[in-house]
């Protein structure tokens, strides 16, 4: 089966082509227009998707041909509503014109499926999805069956990276910049707080405020201090995430942990988690950040079961994973 995947959930226009679950193409266009604003501007993102989607899809199917595609997978939510609408409308039109099924993929489930690209991970496992919009701890009972264990009470982990980078005067996205600065900094230079949240939930707003107060107390924003601030902040985020991962691993007696989403690309998080007792799995960095290959793989799973979505499927900015919430 050949599946075309499309993701326009946020600020990346992406299309991918899979043949028998092997990636033939994965094209990602990251919109640079947001960098000067310190975050994604939804209206600009949607307009840019409209401008680029035809070209990106054409690149993904070059050499394959539209007539050889058996099905389409597209993100219908969660994400920015205007951005989602572009990909979803495009996918529906193409599906109608080619008379092939399409499947509306949940973006979080697609991140879980990124863990199945080029690697085996035995189910059940615990998934930590850490991106610009999400920080979720999910028990993966089987493909398609999930239980939410914990989530963030305020900022997402990636959002905290983006906001701290912005405080320091750097552009969006902040995660890779903080990682680079941190490489030459001392993670123990500043003792930023690790939020004590009950259960498996997370909180990063206190940490973000602590960085802000630290910067204010310094009076001057001396560039030479940035590596230490970045390293100490990054360390606090990693410690908070790993603390809950280890706790969940113990309680559920599951040692396999799959980390996905943009923050899963963070080298310090990978290094620290690899030094714990859990068996940690990460996608390759290009499959951590948003990409259509993971969407196509997820859709492939459902299309194989003859499941497809109706043309009445609506984009849903707050779509959830139909997960059971633990009491
Ligand atoms: O998964 P993703 O591409 O988009 C969402 O679904 O949100 O994640 C983007 C987020 C941004 O907040 C970005 O700063 C963060 O992932 N990120 C990182 C790194 N690379 C991307 N955060 C920390 N370290 C990185 N190396
Ligand atoms: Zn994402």
PDB file of N, CA and C in Angstrom, residues 116-213:
ATOM      1  N   UNK A 116       7.727   4.263  15.807  1.00  0.00           N
ATOM      2  CA  UNK A 116       7.793   3.000  15.051  1.00  0.00           C
ATOM      3  C   UNK A 116       8.542   3.150  13.729  1.00  0.00           C
ATOM      4  N   UNK A 117       9.044   4.354  13.455  1.00  0.00           N
ATOM      5  CA  UNK A 117       9.791   4.554  12.205  1.00  0.00           C
ATOM      6  C   UNK A 117      11.201   3.984  12.384  1.00  0.00           C
ATOM      7  N   UNK A 118      11.544   3.012  11.575  1.00  0.00           N
ATOM      8  CA  UNK A 118      12.891   2.426  11.560  1.00  0.00           C
ATOM      9  C   UNK A 118      13.314   1.777  12.873  1.00  0.00           C
ATOM     10  N   UNK A 119      12.383   1.462  13.758  1.00  0.00           N
ATOM     11  CA  UNK A 119      12.768   0.737  14.976  1.00  0.00           C
ATOM     12  C   UNK A 119      11.591  -0.055  15.527  1.00  0.00           C
ATOM     13  N   UNK A 120      11.915  -1.050  16.321  1.00  0.00           N
ATOM     14  CA  UNK A 120      10.891  -1.872  16.970  1.00  0.00           C
ATOM     15  C   UNK A 120      10.806  -1.415  18.415  1.00  0.00           C
ATOM     16  N   UNK A 121       9.612  -1.279  18.930  1.00  0.00           N
ATOM     17  CA  UNK A 121       9.449  -1.006  20.356  1.00  0.00           C
ATOM     18  C   UNK A 121       8.280  -1.861  20.837  1.00  0.00           C
ATOM     19  N   UNK A 122       8.588  -2.710  21.796  1.00  0.00           N
ATOM     20  CA  UNK A 122       7.582  -3.681  22.233  1.00  0.00           C
ATOM     21  C   UNK A 122       6.469  -2.990  23.015  1.00  0.00           C
ATOM     22  N   UNK A 123       5.232  -3.368  22.703  1.00  0.00           N
ATOM     23  CA  UNK A 123       4.064  -2.795  23.379  1.00  0.00           C
ATOM     24  C   UNK A 123       3.659  -3.747  24.496  1.00  0.00           C
ATOM     25  N   UNK A 124       3.244  -3.295  25.698  1.00  0.00           N
ATOM     26  CA  UNK A 124       3.002  -1.908  26.084  1.00  0.00           C
ATOM     27  C   UNK A 124       4.287  -1.127  26.373  1.00  0.00           C
ATOM     28  N   UNK A 125       4.185   0.188  26.230  1.00  0.00           N
ATOM     29  CA  UNK A 125       5.271   1.076  26.670  1.00  0.00           C
ATOM     30  C   UNK A 125       4.677   2.399  27.116  1.00  0.00           C
ATOM     31  N   UNK A 126       5.493   3.198  27.751  1.00  0.00           N
ATOM     32  CA  UNK A 126       5.026   4.522  28.193  1.00  0.00           C
ATOM     33  C   UNK A 126       5.582   5.550  27.219  1.00  0.00           C
ATOM     34  N   UNK A 127       4.688   6.386  26.690  1.00  0.00           N
ATOM     35  CA  UNK A 127       5.133   7.425  25.751  1.00  0.00           C
ATOM     36  C   UNK A 127       5.138   8.780  26.445  1.00  0.00           C
ATOM     37  N   UNK A 128       6.228   9.504  26.254  1.00  0.00           N
ATOM     38  CA  UNK A 128       6.303  10.885  26.728  1.00  0.00           C
ATOM     39  C   UNK A 128       6.315  11.755  25.475  1.00  0.00           C
ATOM     40  N   UNK A 129       5.233  12.502  25.277  1.00  0.00           N
ATOM     41  CA  UNK A 129       5.169  13.386  24.100  1.00  0.00           C
ATOM     42  C   UNK A 129       5.464  14.802  24.564  1.00  0.00           C
ATOM     43  N   UNK A 130       6.580  15.326  24.094  1.00  0.00           N
ATOM     44  CA  UNK A 130       7.016  16.659  24.524  1.00  0.00           C
ATOM     45  C   UNK A 130       7.244  17.533  23.302  1.00  0.00           C
ATOM     46  N   UNK A 131       6.327  18.490  23.111  1.00  0.00           N
ATOM     47  CA  UNK A 131       6.450  19.333  21.923  1.00  0.00           C
ATOM     48  C   UNK A 131       6.151  20.774  22.303  1.00  0.00           C
ATOM     49  N   UNK A 132       5.931  21.619  21.281  1.00  0.00           N
ATOM     50  CA  UNK A 132       5.641  23.019  21.556  1.00  0.00           C
ATOM     51  C   UNK A 132       4.261  23.207  22.172  1.00  0.00           C
ATOM     52  N   UNK A 133       3.364  22.272  21.912  1.00  0.00           N
ATOM     53  CA  UNK A 133       1.998  22.416  22.423  1.00  0.00           C
ATOM     54  C   UNK A 133       1.610  21.362  23.447  1.00  0.00           C
ATOM     55  N   UNK A 134       2.450  20.342  23.625  1.00  0.00           N
ATOM     56  CA  UNK A 134       2.038  19.223  24.475  1.00  0.00           C
ATOM     57  C   UNK A 134       3.142  18.692  25.376  1.00  0.00           C
ATOM     58  N   UNK A 135       2.723  18.248  26.540  1.00  0.00           N
ATOM     59  CA  UNK A 135       3.594  17.457  27.418  1.00  0.00           C
ATOM     60  C   UNK A 135       2.677  16.401  28.005  1.00  0.00           C
ATOM     61  N   UNK A 136       2.696  15.221  27.444  1.00  0.00           N
ATOM     62  CA  UNK A 136       1.761  14.181  27.865  1.00  0.00           C
ATOM     63  C   UNK A 136       2.506  12.883  28.143  1.00  0.00           C
ATOM     64  N   UNK A 137       2.093  12.248  29.238  1.00  0.00           N
ATOM     65  CA  UNK A 137       2.614  10.923  29.568  1.00  0.00           C
ATOM     66  C   UNK A 137       1.473   9.949  29.271  1.00  0.00           C
ATOM     67  N   UNK A 138       1.715   9.044  28.361  1.00  0.00           N
ATOM     68  CA  UNK A 138       0.636   8.182  27.865  1.00  0.00           C
ATOM     69  C   UNK A 138       1.044   6.719  27.931  1.00  0.00           C
ATOM     70  N   UNK A 139       0.143   5.886  28.454  1.00  0.00           N
ATOM     71  CA  UNK A 139       0.392   4.451  28.457  1.00  0.00           C
ATOM     72  C   UNK A 139      -0.112   3.903  27.127  1.00  0.00           C
ATOM     73  N   UNK A 140       0.793   3.348  26.326  1.00  0.00           N
ATOM     74  CA  UNK A 140       0.408   2.779  25.031  1.00  0.00           C
ATOM     75  C   UNK A 140       0.118   1.301  25.268  1.00  0.00           C
ATOM     76  N   UNK A 141      -1.196   0.953  25.331  1.00  0.00           N
ATOM     77  CA  UNK A 141      -1.590  -0.427  25.643  1.00  0.00           C
ATOM     78  C   UNK A 141      -1.512  -1.296  24.398  1.00  0.00           C
ATOM     79  N   UNK A 142      -1.926  -0.710  23.294  1.00  0.00           N
ATOM     80  CA  UNK A 142      -1.719  -1.303  21.968  1.00  0.00           C
ATOM     81  C   UNK A 142      -1.856  -0.169  20.968  1.00  0.00           C
ATOM     82  N   UNK A 143      -1.527  -0.421  19.710  1.00  0.00           N
ATOM     83  CA  UNK A 143      -1.692   0.645  18.720  1.00  0.00           C
ATOM     84  C   UNK A 143      -3.172   1.004  18.660  1.00  0.00           C
ATOM     85  N   UNK A 144      -3.490   2.249  18.891  1.00  0.00           N
ATOM     86  CA  UNK A 144      -4.889   2.671  18.861  1.00  0.00           C
ATOM     87  C   UNK A 144      -5.559   2.665  20.227  1.00  0.00           C
ATOM     88  N   UNK A 145      -4.862   2.175  21.257  1.00  0.00           N
ATOM     89  CA  UNK A 145      -5.455   2.128  22.602  1.00  0.00           C
ATOM     90  C   UNK A 145      -4.496   2.781  23.599  1.00  0.00           C
ATOM     91  N   UNK A 146      -4.938   3.916  24.134  1.00  0.00           N
ATOM     92  CA  UNK A 146      -4.047   4.719  24.961  1.00  0.00           C
ATOM     93  C   UNK A 146      -4.712   5.115  26.274  1.00  0.00           C
ATOM     94  N   UNK A 147      -3.857   5.340  27.284  1.00  0.00           N
ATOM     95  CA  UNK A 147      -4.371   5.841  28.560  1.00  0.00           C
ATOM     96  C   UNK A 147      -3.527   7.036  28.969  1.00  0.00           C
ATOM     97  N   UNK A 148      -4.180   8.161  29.189  1.00  0.00           N
ATOM     98  CA  UNK A 148      -3.436   9.352  29.603  1.00  0.00           C
ATOM     99  C   UNK A 148      -3.063   9.220  31.069  1.00  0.00           C
ATOM    100  N   UNK A 149      -1.781   9.343  31.351  1.00  0.00           N
ATOM    101  CA  UNK A 149      -1.319   9.223  32.737  1.00  0.00           C
ATOM    102  C   UNK A 149      -1.087  10.602  33.337  1.00  0.00           C
ATOM    103  N   UNK A 150      -0.522  11.500  32.559  1.00  0.00           N
ATOM    104  CA  UNK A 150      -0.223  12.829  33.089  1.00  0.00           C
ATOM    105  C   UNK A 150      -0.100  13.841  31.973  1.00  0.00           C
ATOM    106  N   UNK A 151      -0.254  15.106  32.350  1.00  0.00           N
ATOM    107  CA  UNK A 151      -0.145  16.174  31.348  1.00  0.00           C
ATOM    108  C   UNK A 151       0.378  17.435  32.029  1.00  0.00           C
ATOM    109  N   UNK A 152       0.631  18.484  31.266  1.00  0.00           N
ATOM    110  CA  UNK A 152       1.120  19.691  31.909  1.00  0.00           C
ATOM    111  C   UNK A 152      -0.051  20.526  32.418  1.00  0.00           C
ATOM    112  N   UNK A 153       0.172  21.165  33.557  1.00  0.00           N
ATOM    113  CA  UNK A 153      -0.879  22.001  34.136  1.00  0.00           C
ATOM    114  C   UNK A 153      -0.820  23.403  33.545  1.00  0.00           C
ATOM    115  N   UNK A 154       0.279  23.738  32.893  1.00  0.00           N
ATOM    116  CA  UNK A 154       0.412  25.083  32.316  1.00  0.00           C
ATOM    117  C   UNK A 154       1.157  25.031  30.984  1.00  0.00           C
ATOM    118  N   UNK A 155       2.420  25.454  30.963  1.00  0.00           N
ATOM    119  CA  UNK A 155       3.163  25.484  29.693  1.00  0.00           C
ATOM    120  C   UNK A 155       3.585  24.084  29.257  1.00  0.00           C
ATOM    121  N   UNK A 156       3.696  23.898  27.952  1.00  0.00           N
ATOM    122  CA  UNK A 156       4.289  22.666  27.431  1.00  0.00           C
ATOM    123  C   UNK A 156       5.809  22.811  27.532  1.00  0.00           C
ATOM    124  N   UNK A 157       6.526  21.677  27.552  1.00  0.00           N
ATOM    125  CA  UNK A 157       7.983  21.725  27.705  1.00  0.00           C
ATOM    126  C   UNK A 157       8.635  22.551  26.589  1.00  0.00           C
ATOM    127  N   UNK A 158       8.197  22.319  25.348  1.00  0.00           N
ATOM    128  CA  UNK A 158       8.785  23.058  24.219  1.00  0.00           C
ATOM    129  C   UNK A 158       8.477  24.543  24.298  1.00  0.00           C
ATOM    130  N   UNK A 159       7.268  24.834  24.774  1.00  0.00           N
ATOM    131  CA  UNK A 159       6.851  26.233  24.938  1.00  0.00           C
ATOM    132  C   UNK A 159       7.776  26.933  25.938  1.00  0.00           C
ATOM    133  N   UNK A 160       8.144  26.222  27.017  1.00  0.00           N
ATOM    134  CA  UNK A 160       9.060  26.795  28.013  1.00  0.00           C
ATOM    135  C   UNK A 160      10.416  27.090  27.367  1.00  0.00           C
ATOM    136  N   UNK A 161      10.915  26.154  26.540  1.00  0.00           N
ATOM    137  CA  UNK A 161      12.177  26.402  25.823  1.00  0.00           C
ATOM    138  C   UNK A 161      12.042  27.662  24.957  1.00  0.00           C
ATOM    139  N   UNK A 162      10.909  27.757  24.236  1.00  0.00           N
ATOM    140  CA  UNK A 162      10.705  28.892  23.327  1.00  0.00           C
ATOM    141  C   UNK A 162      10.636  30.214  24.095  1.00  0.00           C
ATOM    142  N   UNK A 163       9.933  30.201  25.246  1.00  0.00           N
ATOM    143  CA  UNK A 163       9.765  31.443  26.005  1.00  0.00           C
ATOM    144  C   UNK A 163      11.062  31.885  26.659  1.00  0.00           C
ATOM    145  N   UNK A 164      11.834  30.928  27.171  1.00  0.00           N
ATOM    146  CA  UNK A 164      13.115  31.288  27.808  1.00  0.00           C
ATOM    147  C   UNK A 164      14.083  31.819  26.740  1.00  0.00           C
ATOM    148  N   UNK A 165      14.082  31.204  25.570  1.00  0.00           N
ATOM    149  CA  UNK A 165      14.950  31.705  24.489  1.00  0.00           C
ATOM    150  C   UNK A 165      14.567  33.133  24.136  1.00  0.00           C
ATOM    151  N   UNK A 166      13.262  33.382  24.113  1.00  0.00           N
ATOM    152  CA  UNK A 166      12.782  34.725  23.777  1.00  0.00           C
ATOM    153  C   UNK A 166      13.219  35.738  24.839  1.00  0.00           C
ATOM    154  N   UNK A 167      13.133  35.320  26.141  1.00  0.00           N
ATOM    155  CA  UNK A 167      13.581  36.209  27.234  1.00  0.00           C
ATOM    156  C   UNK A 167      15.042  36.589  27.059  1.00  0.00           C
ATOM    157  N   UNK A 168      15.816  35.631  26.538  1.00  0.00           N
ATOM    158  CA  UNK A 168      17.255  35.878  26.363  1.00  0.00           C
ATOM    159  C   UNK A 168      17.533  36.649  25.066  1.00  0.00           C
ATOM    160  N   UNK A 169      16.476  36.869  24.292  1.00  0.00           N
ATOM    161  CA  UNK A 169      16.633  37.668  23.064  1.00  0.00           C
ATOM    162  C   UNK A 169      16.877  36.865  21.803  1.00  0.00           C
ATOM    163  N   UNK A 170      16.561  35.553  21.851  1.00  0.00           N
ATOM    164  CA  UNK A 170      16.782  34.718  20.666  1.00  0.00           C
ATOM    165  C   UNK A 170      15.473  34.468  19.930  1.00  0.00           C
ATOM    166  N   UNK A 171      15.589  33.955  18.710  1.00  0.00           N
ATOM    167  CA  UNK A 171      14.399  33.797  17.873  1.00  0.00           C
ATOM    168  C   UNK A 171      13.736  32.430  18.085  1.00  0.00           C
ATOM    169  N   UNK A 172      12.567  32.272  17.474  1.00  0.00           N
ATOM    170  CA  UNK A 172      11.783  31.038  17.538  1.00  0.00           C
ATOM    171  C   UNK A 172      12.234  30.088  16.426  1.00  0.00           C
ATOM    172  N   UNK A 173      12.280  28.780  16.609  1.00  0.00           N
ATOM    173  CA  UNK A 173      12.029  28.025  17.848  1.00  0.00           C
ATOM    174  C   UNK A 173      13.240  28.047  18.780  1.00  0.00           C
ATOM    175  N   UNK A 174      12.950  28.111  20.069  1.00  0.00           N
ATOM    176  CA  UNK A 174      14.016  28.303  21.045  1.00  0.00           C
ATOM    177  C   UNK A 174      14.753  27.038  21.464  1.00  0.00           C
ATOM    178  N   UNK A 175      14.100  25.877  21.318  1.00  0.00           N
ATOM    179  CA  UNK A 175      14.709  24.639  21.806  1.00  0.00           C
ATOM    180  C   UNK A 175      16.119  24.385  21.293  1.00  0.00           C
ATOM    181  N   UNK A 176      16.299  24.386  19.962  1.00  0.00           N
ATOM    182  CA  UNK A 176      17.652  24.110  19.437  1.00  0.00           C
ATOM    183  C   UNK A 176      18.677  25.166  19.872  1.00  0.00           C
ATOM    184  N   UNK A 177      18.236  26.411  20.030  1.00  0.00           N
ATOM    185  CA  UNK A 177      19.152  27.493  20.440  1.00  0.00           C
ATOM    186  C   UNK A 177      19.592  27.297  21.891  1.00  0.00           C
ATOM    187  N   UNK A 178      18.622  26.969  22.757  1.00  0.00           N
ATOM    188  CA  UNK A 178      18.955  26.728  24.173  1.00  0.00           C
ATOM    189  C   UNK A 178      19.920  25.540  24.270  1.00  0.00           C
ATOM    190  N   UNK A 179      19.636  24.489  23.495  1.00  0.00           N
ATOM    191  CA  UNK A 179      20.522  23.309  23.518  1.00  0.00           C
ATOM    192  C   UNK A 179      21.951  23.685  23.124  1.00  0.00           C
ATOM    193  N   UNK A 180      22.058  24.505  22.101  1.00  0.00           N
ATOM    194  CA  UNK A 180      23.387  24.898  21.623  1.00  0.00           C
ATOM    195  C   UNK A 180      24.125  25.756  22.654  1.00  0.00           C
ATOM    196  N   UNK A 181      23.394  26.704  23.250  1.00  0.00           N
ATOM    197  CA  UNK A 181      24.003  27.553  24.283  1.00  0.00           C
ATOM    198  C   UNK A 181      24.421  26.703  25.481  1.00  0.00           C
ATOM    199  N   UNK A 182      23.542  25.757  25.856  1.00  0.00           N
ATOM    200  CA  UNK A 182      23.770  24.933  27.043  1.00  0.00           C
ATOM    201  C   UNK A 182      25.024  24.083  26.913  1.00  0.00           C
ATOM    202  N   UNK A 183      25.384  23.760  25.668  1.00  0.00           N
ATOM    203  CA  UNK A 183      26.540  22.881  25.449  1.00  0.00           C
ATOM    204  C   UNK A 183      27.819  23.472  26.046  1.00  0.00           C
ATOM    205  N   UNK A 184      27.893  24.793  26.140  1.00  0.00           N
ATOM    206  CA  UNK A 184      29.106  25.384  26.722  1.00  0.00           C
ATOM    207  C   UNK A 184      28.827  25.980  28.107  1.00  0.00           C
ATOM    208  N   UNK A 185      27.682  25.605  28.698  1.00  0.00           N
ATOM    209  CA  UNK A 185      27.344  26.140  30.017  1.00  0.00           C
ATOM    210  C   UNK A 185      27.424  25.091  31.115  1.00  0.00           C
ATOM    211  N   UNK A 186      27.287  25.572  32.361  1.00  0.00           N
ATOM    212  CA  UNK A 186      27.333  24.682  33.515  1.00  0.00           C
ATOM    213  C   UNK A 186      25.898  24.437  34.006  1.00  0.00           C
ATOM    214  N   UNK A 187      25.417  23.185  33.936  1.00  0.00           N
ATOM    215  CA  UNK A 187      24.028  22.911  34.336  1.00  0.00           C
ATOM    216  C   UNK A 187      23.780  23.113  35.833  1.00  0.00           C
ATOM    217  N   UNK A 188      24.857  23.222  36.609  1.00  0.00           N
ATOM    218  CA  UNK A 188      24.666  23.423  38.055  1.00  0.00           C
ATOM    219  C   UNK A 188      24.902  24.873  38.471  1.00  0.00           C
ATOM    220  N   UNK A 189      25.112  25.745  37.495  1.00  0.00           N
ATOM    221  CA  UNK A 189      25.432  27.147  37.816  1.00  0.00           C
ATOM    222  C   UNK A 189      24.310  27.831  38.589  1.00  0.00           C
ATOM    223  N   UNK A 190      23.073  27.588  38.183  1.00  0.00           N
ATOM    224  CA  UNK A 190      21.923  28.222  38.847  1.00  0.00           C
ATOM    225  C   UNK A 190      20.944  27.119  39.235  1.00  0.00           C
ATOM    226  N   UNK A 191      20.488  27.181  40.486  1.00  0.00           N
ATOM    227  CA  UNK A 191      19.590  26.126  40.950  1.00  0.00           C
ATOM    228  C   UNK A 191      18.129  26.504  40.682  1.00  0.00           C
ATOM    229  N   UNK A 192      17.705  26.353  39.424  1.00  0.00           N
ATOM    230  CA  UNK A 192      16.323  26.666  39.079  1.00  0.00           C
ATOM    231  C   UNK A 192      15.399  25.597  39.669  1.00  0.00           C
ATOM    232  N   UNK A 193      14.136  25.990  40.025  1.00  0.00           N
ATOM    233  CA  UNK A 193      13.243  25.027  40.698  1.00  0.00           C
ATOM    234  C   UNK A 193      12.727  23.913  39.796  1.00  0.00           C
ATOM    235  N   UNK A 194      12.523  22.757  40.405  1.00  0.00           N
ATOM    236  CA  UNK A 194      11.845  21.633  39.745  1.00  0.00           C
ATOM    237  C   UNK A 194      10.482  21.576  40.426  1.00  0.00           C
ATOM    238  N   UNK A 195       9.403  21.835  39.670  1.00  0.00           N
ATOM    239  CA  UNK A 195       8.070  21.909  40.285  1.00  0.00           C
ATOM    240  C   UNK A 195       7.689  20.584  40.932  1.00  0.00           C
ATOM    241  N   UNK A 196       7.122  20.678  42.136  1.00  0.00           N
ATOM    242  CA  UNK A 196       6.646  19.459  42.785  1.00  0.00           C
ATOM    243  C   UNK A 196       5.153  19.345  42.560  1.00  0.00           C
ATOM    244  N   UNK A 197       4.779  18.582  41.551  1.00  0.00           N
ATOM    245  CA  UNK A 197       3.372  18.430  41.187  1.00  0.00           C
ATOM    246  C   UNK A 197       2.961  17.001  41.551  1.00  0.00           C
ATOM    247  N   UNK A 198       1.795  16.833  42.201  1.00  0.00           N
ATOM    248  CA  UNK A 198       1.381  15.471  42.552  1.00  0.00           C
ATOM    249  C   UNK A 198       1.121  14.604  41.318  1.00  0.00           C
ATOM    250  N   UNK A 199       1.176  13.310  41.516  1.00  0.00           N
ATOM    251  CA  UNK A 199       0.868  12.366  40.431  1.00  0.00           C
ATOM    252  C   UNK A 199       1.878  12.451  39.302  1.00  0.00           C
ATOM    253  N   UNK A 200       1.349  12.394  38.081  1.00  0.00           N
ATOM    254  CA  UNK A 200       2.237  12.358  36.910  1.00  0.00           C
ATOM    255  C   UNK A 200       2.138  13.624  36.068  1.00  0.00           C
ATOM    256  N   UNK A 201       1.541  14.666  36.647  1.00  0.00           N
ATOM    257  CA  UNK A 201       1.422  15.909  35.887  1.00  0.00           C
ATOM    258  C   UNK A 201       2.720  16.723  35.953  1.00  0.00           C
ATOM    259  N   UNK A 202       2.803  17.691  35.065  1.00  0.00           N
ATOM    260  CA  UNK A 202       4.002  18.533  34.962  1.00  0.00           C
ATOM    261  C   UNK A 202       3.611  20.005  35.101  1.00  0.00           C
ATOM    262  N   UNK A 203       4.597  20.828  35.414  1.00  0.00           N
ATOM    263  CA  UNK A 203       4.369  22.282  35.432  1.00  0.00           C
ATOM    264  C   UNK A 203       5.695  22.966  35.105  1.00  0.00           C
ATOM    265  N   UNK A 204       5.635  23.910  34.176  1.00  0.00           N
ATOM    266  CA  UNK A 204       6.868  24.613  33.798  1.00  0.00           C
ATOM    267  C   UNK A 204       6.773  26.132  33.957  1.00  0.00           C
ATOM    268  N   UNK A 205       5.606  26.621  34.385  1.00  0.00           N
ATOM    269  CA  UNK A 205       5.480  28.087  34.443  1.00  0.00           C
ATOM    270  C   UNK A 205       6.322  28.679  35.575  1.00  0.00           C
ATOM    271  N   UNK A 206       6.457  27.942  36.701  1.00  0.00           N
ATOM    272  CA  UNK A 206       7.282  28.434  37.816  1.00  0.00           C
ATOM    273  C   UNK A 206       8.748  28.531  37.409  1.00  0.00           C
ATOM    274  N   UNK A 207       9.179  27.542  36.672  1.00  0.00           N
ATOM    275  CA  UNK A 207      10.568  27.522  36.191  1.00  0.00           C
ATOM    276  C   UNK A 207      10.819  28.709  35.256  1.00  0.00           C
ATOM    277  N   UNK A 208       9.857  28.933  34.365  1.00  0.00           N
ATOM    278  CA  UNK A 208       9.956  30.046  33.408  1.00  0.00           C
ATOM    279  C   UNK A 208      10.047  31.381  34.172  1.00  0.00           C
ATOM    280  N   UNK A 209       9.205  31.529  35.213  1.00  0.00           N
ATOM    281  CA  UNK A 209       9.220  32.763  36.011  1.00  0.00           C
ATOM    282  C   UNK A 209      10.543  32.892  36.762  1.00  0.00           C
ATOM    283  N   UNK A 210      11.073  31.768  37.238  1.00  0.00           N
ATOM    284  CA  UNK A 210      12.353  31.803  37.957  1.00  0.00           C
ATOM    285  C   UNK A 210      13.468  32.312  37.041  1.00  0.00           C
ATOM    286  N   UNK A 211      13.418  31.901  35.773  1.00  0.00           N
ATOM    287  CA  UNK A 211      14.430  32.380  34.816  1.00  0.00           C
ATOM    288  C   UNK A 211      14.263  33.895  34.617  1.00  0.00           C
ATOM    289  N   UNK A 212      13.007  34.329  34.521  1.00  0.00           N
ATOM    290  CA  UNK A 212      12.721  35.760  34.332  1.00  0.00           C
ATOM    291  C   UNK A 212      13.257  36.573  35.521  1.00  0.00           C
ATOM    292  N   UNK A 213      12.974  36.105  36.769  1.00  0.00           N
ATOM    293  CA  UNK A 213      13.464  36.812  37.955  1.00  0.00           C
ATOM    294  C   UNK A 213      14.976  36.807  38.015  1.00  0.00           C
TER     295      UNK A 213
END
